[in-house]
Coordinates of C-alpha atoms in Angstrom, one line a residue:
M1 CA 16.8 159.2 150.0
T2 CA 20.0 158.9 149.7
A3 CA 22.0 161.6 148.0
A4 CA 24.0 159.6 145.5
Y5 CA 20.3 158.2 143.9
R6 CA 17.9 160.1 142.2
S7 CA 14.6 158.2 140.8
P8 CA 14.2 158.8 136.9
W9 CA 10.8 158.4 138.0
G10 CA 10.3 161.0 141.1
R11 CA 7.1 163.3 141.8
G12 CA 6.6 165.3 138.8
W13 CA 8.7 163.1 136.2
R14 CA 6.0 163.0 133.7
E15 CA 5.6 166.7 132.9
R16 CA 9.6 166.6 132.7
V17 CA 9.4 164.1 129.9
V18 CA 6.2 165.8 128.1
A19 CA 7.9 169.3 128.3
G20 CA 11.3 168.1 126.5
L21 CA 9.7 165.8 124.1
G22 CA 11.1 168.2 121.2
G23 CA 14.4 166.6 121.8
P24 CA 16.4 166.5 119.5
W25 CA 16.5 163.0 119.6
D26 CA 19.2 160.9 117.5
L27 CA 16.4 157.5 117.9
V28 CA 12.6 157.5 118.8
V29 CA 12.0 153.7 120.1
V30 CA 8.4 153.2 119.9
G31 CA 7.4 150.6 122.4
G32 CA 8.5 149.7 125.9
G33 CA 8.8 146.1 126.4
I34 CA 12.2 144.2 126.8
T35 CA 13.4 145.1 123.3
G36 CA 12.8 148.7 123.5
A37 CA 14.2 148.9 127.2
G38 CA 17.2 147.1 125.3
I39 CA 17.7 149.3 122.6
L40 CA 17.6 152.9 125.4
A41 CA 20.1 151.0 127.5
L42 CA 22.5 150.4 124.6
A43 CA 22.0 153.3 123.0
V44 CA 22.7 155.6 125.4
R45 CA 26.0 153.9 126.4
A46 CA 27.3 154.6 123.0
G47 CA 26.5 158.1 123.4
H48 CA 23.3 158.8 121.9
R49 CA 20.3 160.6 122.7
V50 CA 17.2 158.3 123.1
L51 CA 13.5 158.9 123.2
L52 CA 11.3 155.7 124.0
V53 CA 7.6 156.1 124.0
D54 CA 5.2 153.3 124.9
R55 CA 1.1 153.8 124.1
G56 CA 0.5 152.0 127.8
D57 CA 2.8 150.7 130.8
F58 CA 6.4 150.2 130.1
G59 CA 6.5 146.2 130.0
S60 CA 2.4 146.1 129.7
G61 CA 2.4 143.9 126.5
T62 CA 4.3 140.2 125.7
S63 CA 7.0 141.2 128.0
C64 CA 5.0 141.4 131.0
R65 CA 3.1 137.9 130.2
S66 CA 6.1 135.5 129.5
S67 CA 6.8 132.1 130.7
K68 CA 9.0 134.2 132.9
L69 CA 12.3 131.5 131.9
V70 CA 16.0 133.3 131.0
H71 CA 16.6 129.7 129.2
G72 CA 18.6 128.4 126.2
G73 CA 16.0 126.9 124.3
L74 CA 16.4 122.7 125.2
R75 CA 13.4 122.2 122.0
Y76 CA 14.9 124.5 119.8
L77 CA 17.9 122.0 119.2
K78 CA 15.2 119.7 117.9
R79 CA 15.3 121.8 115.1
G80 CA 18.6 122.1 114.7
R81 CA 18.6 125.8 115.6
L82 CA 22.2 125.4 117.4
A83 CA 23.6 129.3 117.1
L84 CA 20.3 130.3 118.7
T85 CA 20.6 127.7 121.5
R86 CA 24.3 129.1 122.0
K87 CA 23.5 132.5 121.8
S88 CA 20.7 132.2 124.5
V89 CA 22.8 129.9 126.7
H90 CA 25.6 132.9 126.7
E91 CA 22.6 135.1 127.5
R92 CA 21.4 133.3 130.1
Q93 CA 24.4 133.0 132.4
A94 CA 25.7 136.5 131.5
L95 CA 22.0 138.0 132.9
L96 CA 22.9 135.2 136.0
R97 CA 25.7 137.4 136.8
E98 CA 24.9 140.8 136.0
A99 CA 21.2 140.9 137.2
A100 CA 21.8 138.2 140.6
G101 CA 19.0 138.7 142.3
L102 CA 16.4 139.4 139.9
V103 CA 17.6 136.5 137.2
R104 CA 18.0 133.4 139.3
P105 CA 19.0 129.8 138.5
L106 CA 16.4 127.2 138.4
E107 CA 16.6 123.7 138.3
F108 CA 14.8 121.2 136.0
L109 CA 13.9 117.8 136.4
Y110 CA 12.5 117.0 132.6
A111 CA 10.4 113.6 133.2
V112 CA 9.9 110.8 129.8
Y113 CA 7.3 108.4 129.9
R114 CA 6.9 105.5 127.9
G115 CA 5.2 106.6 124.4
D116 CA 6.7 110.3 124.4
P117 CA 7.5 112.0 121.1
T118 CA 11.4 112.0 122.4
A119 CA 13.3 109.2 123.2
P120 CA 15.5 109.2 126.6
W121 CA 18.8 108.8 124.8
L122 CA 17.7 111.5 122.6
V123 CA 17.0 113.7 125.2
G124 CA 20.3 112.8 127.2
L125 CA 22.1 113.8 123.9
G126 CA 20.4 117.0 123.7
L127 CA 21.2 117.8 127.2
A128 CA 24.9 116.6 126.7
L129 CA 24.5 119.7 123.7
Y130 CA 22.4 122.1 126.1
T131 CA 24.8 122.0 128.6
R132 CA 28.2 121.8 127.2
L133 CA 27.0 124.9 125.1
A134 CA 26.5 126.9 128.6
G135 CA 30.3 126.1 129.4
G136 CA 31.3 126.5 132.7
G137 CA 31.6 123.1 133.6
E138 CA 28.0 123.1 134.1
R139 CA 26.7 119.3 133.7
Y140 CA 23.3 117.1 133.2
E141 CA 22.2 114.4 135.3
R142 CA 20.3 111.4 134.3
L143 CA 18.2 109.4 137.0
A144 CA 16.6 106.1 137.1
P145 CA 12.7 106.5 137.4
A146 CA 12.7 105.3 141.1
R147 CA 15.5 108.2 141.9
A148 CA 13.5 110.8 139.7
A149 CA 9.7 110.4 141.2
T150 CA 11.5 110.6 144.7
L151 CA 12.5 113.9 143.8
E152 CA 9.4 115.3 143.6
P153 CA 6.8 112.9 145.5
G154 CA 3.3 113.3 143.6
L155 CA 5.2 112.8 140.1
R156 CA 3.2 110.0 138.5
R157 CA 5.1 106.9 138.4
E158 CA 3.4 104.6 135.8
G159 CA 5.0 104.7 132.6
L160 CA 8.4 107.0 133.5
V161 CA 11.3 105.4 131.9
A162 CA 13.7 107.9 132.7
G163 CA 14.0 111.6 135.1
F164 CA 16.8 114.1 133.6
R165 CA 18.2 117.3 136.0
Y166 CA 19.7 120.4 134.8
Q167 CA 19.9 123.7 135.0
D168 CA 18.2 126.8 133.6
A169 CA 17.0 129.9 135.2
E170 CA 14.0 132.5 135.9
T171 CA 12.6 136.3 135.9
D172 CA 10.3 138.4 137.0
D173 CA 9.6 139.8 133.3
A174 CA 8.2 142.6 134.4
R175 CA 10.5 143.5 136.7
L176 CA 13.4 143.1 133.9
V177 CA 12.3 145.6 131.9
L178 CA 11.7 148.0 134.3
R179 CA 15.4 147.2 135.7
V180 CA 17.1 147.3 132.4
L181 CA 14.9 151.1 131.6
H182 CA 15.7 152.4 134.4
D183 CA 19.1 151.6 134.3
G184 CA 19.2 152.8 130.6
L185 CA 18.0 156.0 131.8
L186 CA 20.1 156.8 134.9
A187 CA 23.2 155.6 132.0
G188 CA 22.0 158.7 129.7
G189 CA 21.3 161.1 132.2
G190 CA 19.7 163.7 130.0
R191 CA 20.5 162.3 127.0
A192 CA 17.7 159.5 127.2
S193 CA 14.0 159.6 128.1
A194 CA 11.1 157.5 128.3
L195 CA 6.9 158.0 128.9
S196 CA 4.5 155.6 129.1
Y197 CA 0.7 155.9 128.0
A198 CA 2.2 158.1 124.8
R199 CA 0.5 156.8 121.5
V200 CA 2.4 157.1 118.2
T201 CA -0.4 158.5 115.8
G202 CA 1.7 158.5 112.8
L203 CA 5.0 159.0 110.8
L204 CA 6.7 162.1 110.4
R205 CA 8.4 162.1 106.7
S206 CA 10.3 163.9 104.5
G207 CA 11.4 163.0 101.0
G208 CA 9.9 159.4 101.2
R209 CA 11.8 158.7 104.4
V210 CA 10.5 158.3 108.1
T211 CA 12.2 161.4 110.2
G212 CA 9.7 161.4 113.3
V213 CA 6.7 160.5 114.9
A214 CA 3.5 162.0 116.1
V215 CA 2.8 161.9 119.9
R216 CA -0.4 161.7 121.7
D217 CA -0.3 162.1 125.5
E218 CA -3.0 159.8 126.5
I219 CA -2.6 161.1 130.4
G220 CA -2.1 164.9 129.8
G221 CA -3.8 165.0 126.4
G222 CA -2.2 167.2 123.2
E223 CA -0.2 165.8 120.3
R224 CA 3.7 166.5 119.7
E225 CA 5.6 165.6 116.7
V226 CA 9.2 165.0 117.4
A227 CA 12.1 164.5 115.0
A228 CA 14.6 161.9 114.9
G229 CA 17.4 160.4 113.1
V230 CA 16.0 157.3 113.4
V231 CA 12.7 155.9 114.0
V232 CA 12.9 152.0 115.5
N233 CA 9.4 150.5 115.7
A234 CA 9.8 148.0 118.4
T235 CA 6.1 147.5 119.3
G236 CA 6.2 143.6 118.9
I237 CA 3.0 142.0 117.6
W238 CA 1.7 145.3 116.5
A239 CA 4.6 146.1 114.6
D240 CA 2.5 145.6 111.5
G241 CA 0.6 148.4 112.2
L242 CA 3.0 151.0 112.1
R243 CA 4.8 149.6 109.0
A244 CA 1.4 149.7 107.1
E245 CA 1.9 153.7 107.3
V246 CA 4.9 153.1 104.7
G247 CA 2.9 150.4 102.9
G248 CA 5.0 147.6 104.6
P249 CA 2.3 144.3 104.5
P250 CA 1.2 142.2 106.9
R251 CA 3.8 139.8 107.8
L252 CA 3.1 139.0 111.8
R253 CA 1.4 135.9 113.0
P254 CA 0.2 136.7 116.1
L255 CA 0.1 133.1 118.3
R256 CA -0.9 133.2 122.3
G257 CA 0.7 131.7 125.1
S258 CA -1.3 131.0 127.8
H259 CA -0.4 129.9 132.0
L260 CA -2.2 129.2 134.9
Y261 CA -0.9 129.7 138.1
F262 CA -2.1 127.3 140.8
D263 CA -2.0 127.7 144.7
A264 CA 1.5 126.5 145.8
A265 CA -0.1 124.4 148.4
R266 CA -1.6 122.2 146.2
L267 CA 0.7 121.9 143.9
P268 CA 4.0 122.1 145.9
L269 CA 7.0 121.8 143.7
A270 CA 10.7 122.1 144.9
R271 CA 11.6 122.3 141.0
A272 CA 10.5 122.8 137.4
I273 CA 9.2 120.2 135.9
A274 CA 9.0 119.8 132.3
F275 CA 7.6 117.1 130.4
A276 CA 5.7 116.3 127.0
H277 CA 1.8 116.8 127.3
P278 CA 0.0 113.5 126.7
A279 CA -2.8 115.0 124.3
D280 CA -0.3 116.1 122.0
G281 CA 3.7 115.6 122.8
R282 CA 4.3 119.7 123.1
P283 CA 6.6 120.7 126.1
V284 CA 4.9 121.6 129.1
F285 CA 6.5 122.9 132.1
A286 CA 5.2 123.4 135.8
Y287 CA 7.7 125.3 138.3
P288 CA 7.7 127.4 141.7
W289 CA 7.4 131.0 141.0
E290 CA 7.2 133.7 143.9
G291 CA 5.2 131.5 146.0
V292 CA 2.6 130.4 143.1
T293 CA 3.5 127.6 140.8
L294 CA 3.2 128.2 137.1
V295 CA 2.4 125.7 134.5
G296 CA 2.4 126.7 131.0
T297 CA 2.2 127.2 128.2
T298 CA -0.2 127.1 124.9
D299 CA 0.8 128.3 121.8
V300 CA -2.1 128.6 119.4
D301 CA -3.5 131.1 116.6
H302 CA -4.5 134.9 118.2
G303 CA -7.5 135.6 116.0
D304 CA -8.8 138.4 118.9
D305 CA -8.3 142.0 118.5
L306 CA -4.6 143.3 119.3
E307 CA -6.1 146.1 120.8
A308 CA -8.4 143.8 123.4
E309 CA -5.9 142.6 126.5
P310 CA -5.6 139.2 125.8
A311 CA -7.5 136.3 127.8
I312 CA -6.8 132.7 128.3
S313 CA -9.6 130.4 126.8
P314 CA -11.5 127.3 127.9
A315 CA -9.7 125.5 125.6
E316 CA -6.4 126.5 126.9
S317 CA -7.2 126.3 130.5
G318 CA -8.3 122.7 129.9
Y319 CA -5.2 121.5 128.5
L320 CA -3.3 122.7 131.0
L321 CA -5.2 121.6 133.5
D322 CA -5.2 117.8 132.1
G323 CA -1.4 118.0 131.2
V324 CA -0.9 118.5 135.0
R325 CA -3.6 116.1 135.9
Q326 CA -1.8 113.4 134.0
L327 CA 1.6 114.6 135.5
F328 CA 0.2 114.8 138.9
P329 CA -2.7 112.1 139.5
G330 CA -2.9 111.9 143.1
L331 CA -3.9 115.6 143.9
G332 CA -7.1 115.7 142.3
L333 CA -6.6 119.6 141.3
G334 CA -9.3 121.2 139.4
L335 CA -9.7 124.8 138.5
E336 CA -10.7 125.6 142.3
D337 CA -6.8 125.3 142.3
V338 CA -6.1 128.0 140.1
V339 CA -5.3 131.1 141.3
S340 CA -5.2 133.1 138.4
A341 CA -4.4 132.7 134.7
Q342 CA -2.4 135.2 132.3
A343 CA -2.1 135.5 128.3
G344 CA 0.3 136.8 125.9
V345 CA 1.0 137.4 122.2
R346 CA 3.9 136.5 120.8
A347 CA 5.1 138.2 117.5
V348 CA 6.1 135.4 115.2
V349 CA 7.2 135.9 111.4
R350 CA 4.2 134.0 109.3
S351 CA 5.9 131.9 107.2
G352 CA 2.6 129.5 106.4
R353 CA 3.4 126.4 108.1
R354 CA 0.2 125.0 109.9
D355 CA 1.4 124.1 113.4
P356 CA 1.9 127.5 115.4
S357 CA 4.9 125.7 117.1
A358 CA 7.1 125.1 114.5
E359 CA 7.2 128.9 113.5
S360 CA 10.7 130.3 113.9
R361 CA 11.3 132.4 117.2
D362 CA 14.1 134.1 115.5
E363 CA 13.9 137.6 115.6
A364 CA 13.4 140.0 112.6
L365 CA 14.8 143.3 111.3
W366 CA 13.1 145.3 108.2
V367 CA 14.0 148.8 106.7
E368 CA 10.8 150.1 105.0
S369 CA 11.3 154.0 104.2
G370 CA 13.9 154.4 106.7
L371 CA 11.2 152.9 109.4
L372 CA 13.4 150.5 111.1
T373 CA 11.5 147.4 112.5
V374 CA 12.7 144.8 115.3
T375 CA 10.5 141.7 116.3
G376 CA 10.2 138.5 117.3
G377 CA 13.2 136.9 119.8
K378 CA 13.4 135.7 123.1
L379 CA 12.9 137.2 126.4
T380 CA 16.5 136.1 127.3
T381 CA 18.3 137.3 124.2
F382 CA 17.0 140.6 124.4
R383 CA 20.3 142.3 124.3
L384 CA 21.5 140.8 121.0
V385 CA 18.6 141.7 119.6
A386 CA 19.1 145.0 120.7
A387 CA 22.4 145.3 119.6
E388 CA 21.7 143.9 116.4
A389 CA 19.1 146.2 115.9
L390 CA 21.7 149.5 116.6
A391 CA 23.8 148.5 114.4
K392 CA 21.0 148.4 111.3
A393 CA 20.3 152.0 112.8
A394 CA 23.7 153.1 112.5
A395 CA 23.6 152.1 108.8
L396 CA 21.0 153.8 108.2
A397 CA 21.9 157.5 110.5
P398 CA 25.7 157.8 109.9
A399 CA 26.0 160.1 113.0
L400 CA 24.9 156.9 114.7
S401 CA 27.5 154.2 115.9
P402 CA 26.7 151.1 117.6
P403 CA 27.3 150.0 121.0
P404 CA 30.5 148.2 121.7
R405 CA 30.6 144.3 121.5
E406 CA 29.4 143.2 124.9
T407 CA 27.9 146.2 126.1
P408 CA 26.0 146.1 129.5
V409 CA 22.6 146.5 129.9
F410 CA 22.3 146.7 133.9
D411 CA 24.8 149.4 136.1
P412 CA 27.0 147.1 138.6
A413 CA 25.1 146.1 141.8
P414 CA 25.0 148.7 144.1
T415 CA 26.5 146.4 147.3
S416 CA 27.3 142.3 147.5
G417 CA 26.6 142.7 151.2
L418 CA 23.8 143.4 153.3
L419 CA 21.2 145.9 153.7
P420 CA 20.2 147.3 156.6
G421 CA 17.7 145.4 158.1
L422 CA 17.3 142.3 155.7
D423 CA 18.9 139.4 155.7
A424 CA 21.6 138.4 152.8
S425 CA 18.4 137.0 150.3
G426 CA 16.6 139.8 150.9
S427 CA 19.4 141.9 150.2
L428 CA 20.0 139.9 146.8
R429 CA 16.7 140.0 146.0
L430 CA 16.2 144.0 146.5
A431 CA 19.6 144.7 144.9
G432 CA 18.7 142.5 141.6
R433 CA 15.1 144.1 141.4
Y434 CA 16.0 147.7 142.2
G435 CA 19.9 148.2 141.2
R436 CA 21.3 151.3 142.5
A437 CA 17.5 152.5 143.8
A438 CA 17.9 149.4 146.7
P439 CA 19.8 151.5 149.6
A440 CA 17.7 154.3 149.1
L441 CA 14.5 152.1 149.0
V442 CA 16.0 150.6 152.3
D443 CA 16.4 154.2 153.6
C444 CA 12.9 155.3 152.9
A445 CA 11.1 152.2 154.1
A446 CA 13.2 151.6 157.3
G447 CA 10.0 150.7 159.1
D448 CA 8.2 148.8 156.3
L449 CA 10.3 146.1 156.2
A450 CA 8.0 143.2 157.3
P451 CA 6.5 140.9 154.3
I452 CA 3.2 141.0 153.0
P453 CA 1.7 137.7 154.0
G454 CA 1.4 135.2 150.8
T455 CA 3.8 137.3 148.7
P456 CA 7.5 137.7 148.3
Y457 CA 7.1 141.7 148.7
L458 CA 7.8 143.9 151.6
A459 CA 5.3 146.8 152.4
G460 CA 7.7 149.9 152.1
E461 CA 8.7 148.7 149.0
I462 CA 4.9 148.7 147.4
L463 CA 4.9 152.5 148.7
W464 CA 8.4 153.3 147.1
S465 CA 7.4 152.2 144.0
A466 CA 4.3 154.2 144.2
E467 CA 6.5 157.1 143.9
N468 CA 9.7 156.6 142.2
E469 CA 8.5 154.0 139.9
A470 CA 6.5 155.8 137.0
V471 CA 3.4 154.3 138.4
T472 CA 0.6 156.2 136.0
R473 CA -1.7 153.5 136.4
L474 CA -3.1 151.2 139.4
S475 CA -2.8 148.1 137.5
D476 CA 0.9 149.5 136.6
L477 CA 1.7 149.0 140.6
L478 CA -0.6 145.7 141.2
L479 CA 0.0 143.7 138.0
R480 CA 3.3 144.9 137.0
R481 CA 5.8 146.5 139.6
F482 CA 4.4 143.9 141.7
R483 CA 2.3 140.7 140.5
L484 CA -0.1 141.1 142.8
G485 CA -2.9 140.2 140.5
V486 CA -1.4 137.1 139.5
L487 CA -0.2 135.8 143.0
R488 CA -3.0 136.3 145.0
R489 CA -6.8 135.1 144.6
D490 CA -8.2 138.7 145.3
G491 CA -6.0 140.3 143.3
G492 CA -4.7 142.5 145.7
E493 CA -8.1 143.6 147.3
A494 CA -6.7 143.2 151.1
L495 CA -3.4 145.1 150.6
L496 CA -5.9 147.8 148.5
E497 CA -7.5 147.8 152.2
H498 CA -4.2 148.0 154.5
L499 CA -2.3 150.5 152.1
G500 CA -4.4 152.0 150.1
D501 CA -4.2 155.1 152.1
R502 CA -0.9 155.6 151.9
I503 CA -0.5 154.5 148.1
R504 CA -3.2 156.7 147.6
D505 CA -1.1 159.9 149.1
R506 CA 2.1 158.8 147.1
L507 CA 0.5 158.9 144.2
G508 CA -0.6 162.2 144.9
W509 CA -4.5 160.7 143.9
D510 CA -7.3 162.5 145.1
A511 CA -10.5 160.1 146.2
A512 CA -12.5 160.9 143.1
R513 CA -9.2 159.3 140.9
W514 CA -8.6 156.7 143.3
E515 CA -11.9 155.1 142.9
R516 CA -11.8 155.3 139.1
E517 CA -8.4 153.7 139.5
V518 CA -9.2 150.9 141.5
A519 CA -12.8 150.4 139.6
A520 CA -10.4 149.8 136.6
F521 CA -7.8 147.4 138.1
R522 CA -11.4 145.2 139.1
R523 CA -12.0 144.9 135.3
E524 CA -8.9 144.4 134.1
L525 CA -8.7 141.5 136.6
A526 CA -12.0 139.8 135.9
A527 CA -11.5 140.1 132.3
S528 CA -7.7 138.6 131.4
Y529 CA -6.7 137.2 134.8
R530 CA -9.1 134.9 135.9
V531 CA -10.6 131.5 134.7
A532 CA -13.9 130.8 133.9
G533 CA -15.7 127.8 135.3
R534 CA -13.3 128.3 138.8
R535 CA -15.3 128.2 142.0

């Protein structure tokens, strides 16, 4: 490994973090999703001492189950949310610059059909405003039906009245969380720590005010009391649970959004397609992502236990399948063409509206007995949400100061040129995914830079990740560091046969531990990533 880089998650990292849990800490952030990672990244750059804990893997909740779009929220314009859209498109442009290779441009084709709830002229008006808000000379284009249909030959032509071409962006959401957290830990040095599989079992209080947390190590065992100037509850849809400890009434409405991932050979797309679902007029999209085609999303009340892993329902899979069948009627798509499914639960503030899609996606911040809760918001605007949370924290604790405006959450890219053994595309991809670690990864994986068939991944990066990216469970590696459980029909079984011994060696697991982890991974795949009825 190069001398200039040292992973914050090298061998023995967990023991070192556990040993240092006592702090002292200016902030303890509970929740390791994109919001919590953003708070840590900004706080350390403001000079604060920060500890982040998560009861599971980093990014293992809603933040790895999003639609993977980095966008301004075109549909929010229909609801008059101009300020939210403006903020979102500005953040999208910043992410495209600062995390190039991880956040990538994505062309959209918005297909408008006869009978859709939004007339073509109104779509055009919205896109004119949308692209203007982005600045930088961005434009949209209205296409005649025949021209729109030629862009995607399988697109249904009957009833097509217009097409609109415009730009947004996409990412690997789990990898985005890890990159933000990784860069924050590097920037913080000894001032920042993050521990996965560390459950907060209670709040510490003095004089009626929250002053810290009790943390149980779910891997090594044992419980510690951790004091902090401010405790930030960034647990997303689980935030009401921690709020209840200070008497906060339930305020969140759990909404499930689910996706299907199709075999790209059966649903081949060159760009994203957005359309109104024929059943209810809700916006749905399909787009190429990491070698498969993603279709989503639903928006339904989630009445299941929040402690259990969410899974797509038969009604949701039927809804998405019906929508894409009607958009591409000649392909004869069925459940057998689905590679995998994924469901996530969003945190939105309950307002009493009947329609789940009518609920606000704005972030919410509350201070109750000194506990600062931040929830809601969008993947795209995580930096703004984190900055807002830190401004609130500074109001609670005079020793804290909010980060300067426009503080970055990413370290500069390690190189704008080629990495050894890789072309320009491969170099950009690794620089985006790993930041400053990319050259060290290539040094260590020089003999394993061949891509794994059917995936965008290199064998060497999987082996490097196993040793250097806080992998505690096998699912961390195969579902979040890499998305093999989503991208492959076998969920990554072939990879385990090919690289299993080397992965196990990098993780330092014995044969018994390996067998337990493989069995647990298979159970999680069957329960949460597969569609009932698929042959």
